[in-house]
Short mmCIF file of C-alpha atoms in Angstrom, two decimals:
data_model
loop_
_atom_site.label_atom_id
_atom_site.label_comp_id
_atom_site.label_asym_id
_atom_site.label_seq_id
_atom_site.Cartn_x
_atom_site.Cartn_y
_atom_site.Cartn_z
CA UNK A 1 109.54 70.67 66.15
CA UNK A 2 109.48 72.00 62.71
CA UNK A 3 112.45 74.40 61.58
CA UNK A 4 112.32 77.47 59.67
CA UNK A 5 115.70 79.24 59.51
CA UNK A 6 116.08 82.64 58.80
CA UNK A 7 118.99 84.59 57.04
CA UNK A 8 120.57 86.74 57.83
CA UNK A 9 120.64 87.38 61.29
CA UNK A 10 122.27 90.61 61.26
CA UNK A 11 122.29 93.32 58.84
CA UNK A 12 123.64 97.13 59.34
CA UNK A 13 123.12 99.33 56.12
CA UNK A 14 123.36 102.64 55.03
CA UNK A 15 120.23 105.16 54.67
CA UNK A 16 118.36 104.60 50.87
CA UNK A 17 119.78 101.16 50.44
CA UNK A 18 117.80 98.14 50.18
CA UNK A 19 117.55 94.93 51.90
CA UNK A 20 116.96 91.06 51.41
CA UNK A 21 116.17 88.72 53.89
CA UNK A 22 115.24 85.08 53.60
CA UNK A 23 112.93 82.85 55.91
CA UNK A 24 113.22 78.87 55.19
CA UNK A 25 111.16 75.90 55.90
CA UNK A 26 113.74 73.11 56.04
CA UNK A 27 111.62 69.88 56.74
CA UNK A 28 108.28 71.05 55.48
CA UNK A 29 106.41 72.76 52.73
CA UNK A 30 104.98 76.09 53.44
CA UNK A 31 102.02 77.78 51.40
CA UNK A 32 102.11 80.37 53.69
CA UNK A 33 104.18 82.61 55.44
CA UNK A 34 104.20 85.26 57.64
CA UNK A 35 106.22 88.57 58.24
CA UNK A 36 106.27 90.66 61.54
CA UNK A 37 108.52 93.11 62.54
CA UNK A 38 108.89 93.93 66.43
CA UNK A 39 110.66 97.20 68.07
CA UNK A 40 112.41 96.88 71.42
CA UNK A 41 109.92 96.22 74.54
CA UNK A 42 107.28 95.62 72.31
CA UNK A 43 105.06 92.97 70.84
CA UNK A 44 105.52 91.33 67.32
CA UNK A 45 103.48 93.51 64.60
CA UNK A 46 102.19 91.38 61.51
CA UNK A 47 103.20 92.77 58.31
CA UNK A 48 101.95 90.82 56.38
CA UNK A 49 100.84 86.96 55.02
CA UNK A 50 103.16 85.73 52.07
CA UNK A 51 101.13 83.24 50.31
CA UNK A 52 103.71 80.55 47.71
CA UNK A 53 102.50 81.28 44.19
CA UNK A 54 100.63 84.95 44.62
CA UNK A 55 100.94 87.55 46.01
CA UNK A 56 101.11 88.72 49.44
CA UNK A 57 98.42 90.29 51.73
CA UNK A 58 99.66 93.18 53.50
CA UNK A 59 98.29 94.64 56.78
CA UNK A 60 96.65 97.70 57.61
CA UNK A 61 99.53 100.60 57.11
CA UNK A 62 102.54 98.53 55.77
CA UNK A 63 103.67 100.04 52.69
CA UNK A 64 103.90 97.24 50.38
CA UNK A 65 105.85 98.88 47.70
CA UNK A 66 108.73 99.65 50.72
CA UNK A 67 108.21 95.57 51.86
CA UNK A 68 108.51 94.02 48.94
CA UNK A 69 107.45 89.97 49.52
CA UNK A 70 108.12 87.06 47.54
CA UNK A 71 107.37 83.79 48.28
CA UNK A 72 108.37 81.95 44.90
CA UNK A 73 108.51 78.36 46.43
CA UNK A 74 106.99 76.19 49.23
CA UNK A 75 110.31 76.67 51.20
CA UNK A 76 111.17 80.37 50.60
CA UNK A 77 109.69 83.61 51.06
CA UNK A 78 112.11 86.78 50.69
CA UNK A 79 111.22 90.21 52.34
CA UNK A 80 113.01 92.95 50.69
CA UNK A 81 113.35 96.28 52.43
CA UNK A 82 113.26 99.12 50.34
CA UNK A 83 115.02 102.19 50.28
CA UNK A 84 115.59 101.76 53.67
CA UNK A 85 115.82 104.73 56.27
CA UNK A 86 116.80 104.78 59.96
CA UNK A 87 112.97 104.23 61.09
CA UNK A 88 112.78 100.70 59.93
CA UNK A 89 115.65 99.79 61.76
CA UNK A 90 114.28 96.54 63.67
CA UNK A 91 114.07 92.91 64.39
CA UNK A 92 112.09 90.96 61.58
CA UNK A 93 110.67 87.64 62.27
CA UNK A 94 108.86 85.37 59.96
CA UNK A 95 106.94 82.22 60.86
CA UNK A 96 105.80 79.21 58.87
CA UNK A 97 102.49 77.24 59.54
CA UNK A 98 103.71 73.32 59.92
CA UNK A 99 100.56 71.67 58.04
CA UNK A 100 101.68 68.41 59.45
CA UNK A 101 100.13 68.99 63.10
CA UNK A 102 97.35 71.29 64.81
CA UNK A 103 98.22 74.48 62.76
CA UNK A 104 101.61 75.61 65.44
CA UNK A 105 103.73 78.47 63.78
CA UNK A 106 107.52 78.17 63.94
CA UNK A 107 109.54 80.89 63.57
CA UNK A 108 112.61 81.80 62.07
CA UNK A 109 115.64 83.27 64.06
CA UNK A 110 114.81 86.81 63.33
CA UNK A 111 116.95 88.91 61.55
CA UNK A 112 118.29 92.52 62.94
CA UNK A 113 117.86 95.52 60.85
CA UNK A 114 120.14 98.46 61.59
CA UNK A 115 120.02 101.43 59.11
CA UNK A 116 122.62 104.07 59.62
CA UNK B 1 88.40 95.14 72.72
CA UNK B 2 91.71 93.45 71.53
CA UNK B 3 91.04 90.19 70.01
CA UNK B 4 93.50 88.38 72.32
CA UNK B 5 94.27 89.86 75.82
CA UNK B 6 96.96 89.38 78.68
CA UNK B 7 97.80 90.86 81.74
CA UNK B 8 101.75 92.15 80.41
CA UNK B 9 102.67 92.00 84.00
CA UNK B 10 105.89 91.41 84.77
CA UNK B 11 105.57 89.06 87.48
CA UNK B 12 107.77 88.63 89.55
CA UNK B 13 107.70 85.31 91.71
CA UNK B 14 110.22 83.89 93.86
CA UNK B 15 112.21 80.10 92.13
CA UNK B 16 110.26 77.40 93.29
CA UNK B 17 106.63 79.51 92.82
CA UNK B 18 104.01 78.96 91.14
CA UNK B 19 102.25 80.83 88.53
CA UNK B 20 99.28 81.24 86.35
CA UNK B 21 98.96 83.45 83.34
CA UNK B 22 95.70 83.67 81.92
CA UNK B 23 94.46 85.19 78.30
CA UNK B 24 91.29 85.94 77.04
CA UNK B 25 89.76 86.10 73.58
CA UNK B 26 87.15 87.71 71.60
CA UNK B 27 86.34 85.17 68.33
CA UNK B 28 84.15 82.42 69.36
CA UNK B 29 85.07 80.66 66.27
CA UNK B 30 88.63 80.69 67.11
CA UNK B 31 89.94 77.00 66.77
CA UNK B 32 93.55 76.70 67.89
CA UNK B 33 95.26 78.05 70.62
CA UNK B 34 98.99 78.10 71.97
CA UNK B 35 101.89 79.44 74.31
CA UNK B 36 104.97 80.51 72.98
CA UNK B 37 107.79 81.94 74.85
CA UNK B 38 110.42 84.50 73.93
CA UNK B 39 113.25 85.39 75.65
CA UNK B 40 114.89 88.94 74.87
CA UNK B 41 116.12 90.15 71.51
CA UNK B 42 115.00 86.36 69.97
CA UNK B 43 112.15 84.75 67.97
CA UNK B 44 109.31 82.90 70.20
CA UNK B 45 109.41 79.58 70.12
CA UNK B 46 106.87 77.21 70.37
CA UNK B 47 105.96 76.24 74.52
CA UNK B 48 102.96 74.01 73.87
CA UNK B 49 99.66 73.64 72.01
CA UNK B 50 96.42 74.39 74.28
CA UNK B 51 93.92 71.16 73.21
CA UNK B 52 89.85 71.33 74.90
CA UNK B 53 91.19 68.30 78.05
CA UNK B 54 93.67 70.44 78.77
CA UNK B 55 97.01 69.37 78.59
CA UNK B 56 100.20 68.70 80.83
CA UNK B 57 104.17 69.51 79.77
CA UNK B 58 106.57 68.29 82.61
CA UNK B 59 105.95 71.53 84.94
CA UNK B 60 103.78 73.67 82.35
CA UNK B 61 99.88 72.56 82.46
CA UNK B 62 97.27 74.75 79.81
CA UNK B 63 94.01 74.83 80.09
CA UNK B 64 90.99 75.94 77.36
CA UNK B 65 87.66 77.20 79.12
CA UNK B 66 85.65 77.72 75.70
CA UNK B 67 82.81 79.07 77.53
CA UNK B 68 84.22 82.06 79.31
CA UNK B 69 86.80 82.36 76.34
CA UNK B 70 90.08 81.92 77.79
CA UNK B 71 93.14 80.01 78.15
CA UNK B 72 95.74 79.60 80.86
CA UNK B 73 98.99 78.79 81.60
CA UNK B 74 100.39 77.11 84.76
CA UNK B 75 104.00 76.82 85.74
CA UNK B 76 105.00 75.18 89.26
CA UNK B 77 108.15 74.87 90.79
CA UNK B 78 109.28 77.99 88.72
CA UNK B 79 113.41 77.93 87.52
CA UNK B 80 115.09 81.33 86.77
CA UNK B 81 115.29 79.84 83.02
CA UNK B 82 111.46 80.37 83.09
CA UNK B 83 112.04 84.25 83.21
CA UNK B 84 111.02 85.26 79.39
CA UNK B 85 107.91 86.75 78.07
CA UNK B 86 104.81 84.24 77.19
CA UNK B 87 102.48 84.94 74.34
CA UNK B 88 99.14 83.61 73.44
CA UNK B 89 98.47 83.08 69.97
CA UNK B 90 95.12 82.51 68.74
CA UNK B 91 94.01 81.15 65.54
CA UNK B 92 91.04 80.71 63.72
CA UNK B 93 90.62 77.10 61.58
CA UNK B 94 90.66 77.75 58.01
CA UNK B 95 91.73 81.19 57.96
CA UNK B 96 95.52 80.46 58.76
CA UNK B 97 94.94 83.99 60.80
CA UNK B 98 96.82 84.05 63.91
CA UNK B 99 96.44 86.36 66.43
CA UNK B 100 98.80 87.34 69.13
CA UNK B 101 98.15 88.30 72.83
CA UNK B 102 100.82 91.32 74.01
CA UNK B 103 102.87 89.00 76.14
CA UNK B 104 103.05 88.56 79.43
CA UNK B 105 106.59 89.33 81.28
CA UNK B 106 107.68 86.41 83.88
CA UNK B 107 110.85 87.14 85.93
CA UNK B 108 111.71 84.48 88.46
CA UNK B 109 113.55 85.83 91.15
CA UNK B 110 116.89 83.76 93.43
#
């Protein structure tokens, strides 16, 4: 299947810091991508849709000032956590859409958020 | 009503059992449909597609009943490796929305 890699995979940061983290699609272009973050024992939460060339659409109660999205090519989008604080402390996943078949979404690794 | 339902479970089945998860969703106009399976503390990955015939995947069969809305997901001869959750993601065609069920929780017991 189609792979979308996801760096990096573990991140531990102090309180009022920010953080970058990059989702790839290696072997196929992506106009959009998508952003979820997912506590422990619970299902994945869309944050929101990161669309290659504009900007992104943002879901009900994600502050999109705090995730700041950038998806400035057809193989990178970039979620930047802001000022981060012990509460986002997470695991962030993105996905890609491979055009090439039926619409299946691939997801990156997933990176781990820890915010002391 | 949640726009894509499962049963979170767990179940727990003995190796060698089978099982059938099923989920149920509200859009009628929803287009594409899959299983994905995720194992603790990592991403889901990609289990199969769900197409209208149905479709077969070495021991994992899925079925589509537009009509009463669902889909479902068969395992037989069940291996401990099978323990993980399984999510149903719904999409609608044109709207690159997907839509994800809450998981269900498999845990295949020795």
């Amino acid at each position: 299947g189609a792979v979308v890699s996801q760096h990096p995979s573990w991140v531990i940061c102090k309180s009022g810091t920010s953080v970058k983290i990059e989702c790839r699609s290696l072997d196929f272009q992506a106009t959009t991508m998508f952003w979820y973050r997912q506590f422990p024992k619970q299902s994945l939460m869309l944050m929101a849709t990161s669309n290659e060339g504009s900007k992104a659409t943002y879901e009900q109660g994600v502050e999109k000032d705090k995730f700041l999205i950038n998806h400035a090519s057809l193989t990178l989008s970039t979620l930047t956590v802001t000022s981060a604080h012990p509460e986002d402390s997470s695991f962030y996943i993105c996905s890609a859409r491979d055009p090439r078949g039926p619409g299946e979404l691939f997801f990156g690794e997933g990176s781990r958020l820890t915010v002391l | 009503r949640k726009e894509v339902e499962q049963d979170p479970g767990p179940f727990n089945v003995p190796e060698g059992a089978t099982v059938a998860f099923n989920c149920t969703y509200s859009n009628s106009a929803s287009q594409s449909f899959f299983w994905y399976r995720q194992d603790c503390r990592k991403e889901p990955k990609l289990l199969m597609s769900v197409y209208s015939s149905g479709n077969e995947d070495g021991r994992f069969t899925a079925q589509l009943n537009r009509a009463s809305q669902y889909i479902s997901l068969l395992i037989r001869d069940s291996k401990l490796s099978d323990s993980a959750t399984y999510l149903c993601v719904v999409s609608t065609s044109g709207t690159y929305k997907y839509i994800f069920g809450t998981g269900t929780r498999l845990k295949v017991l020795a």
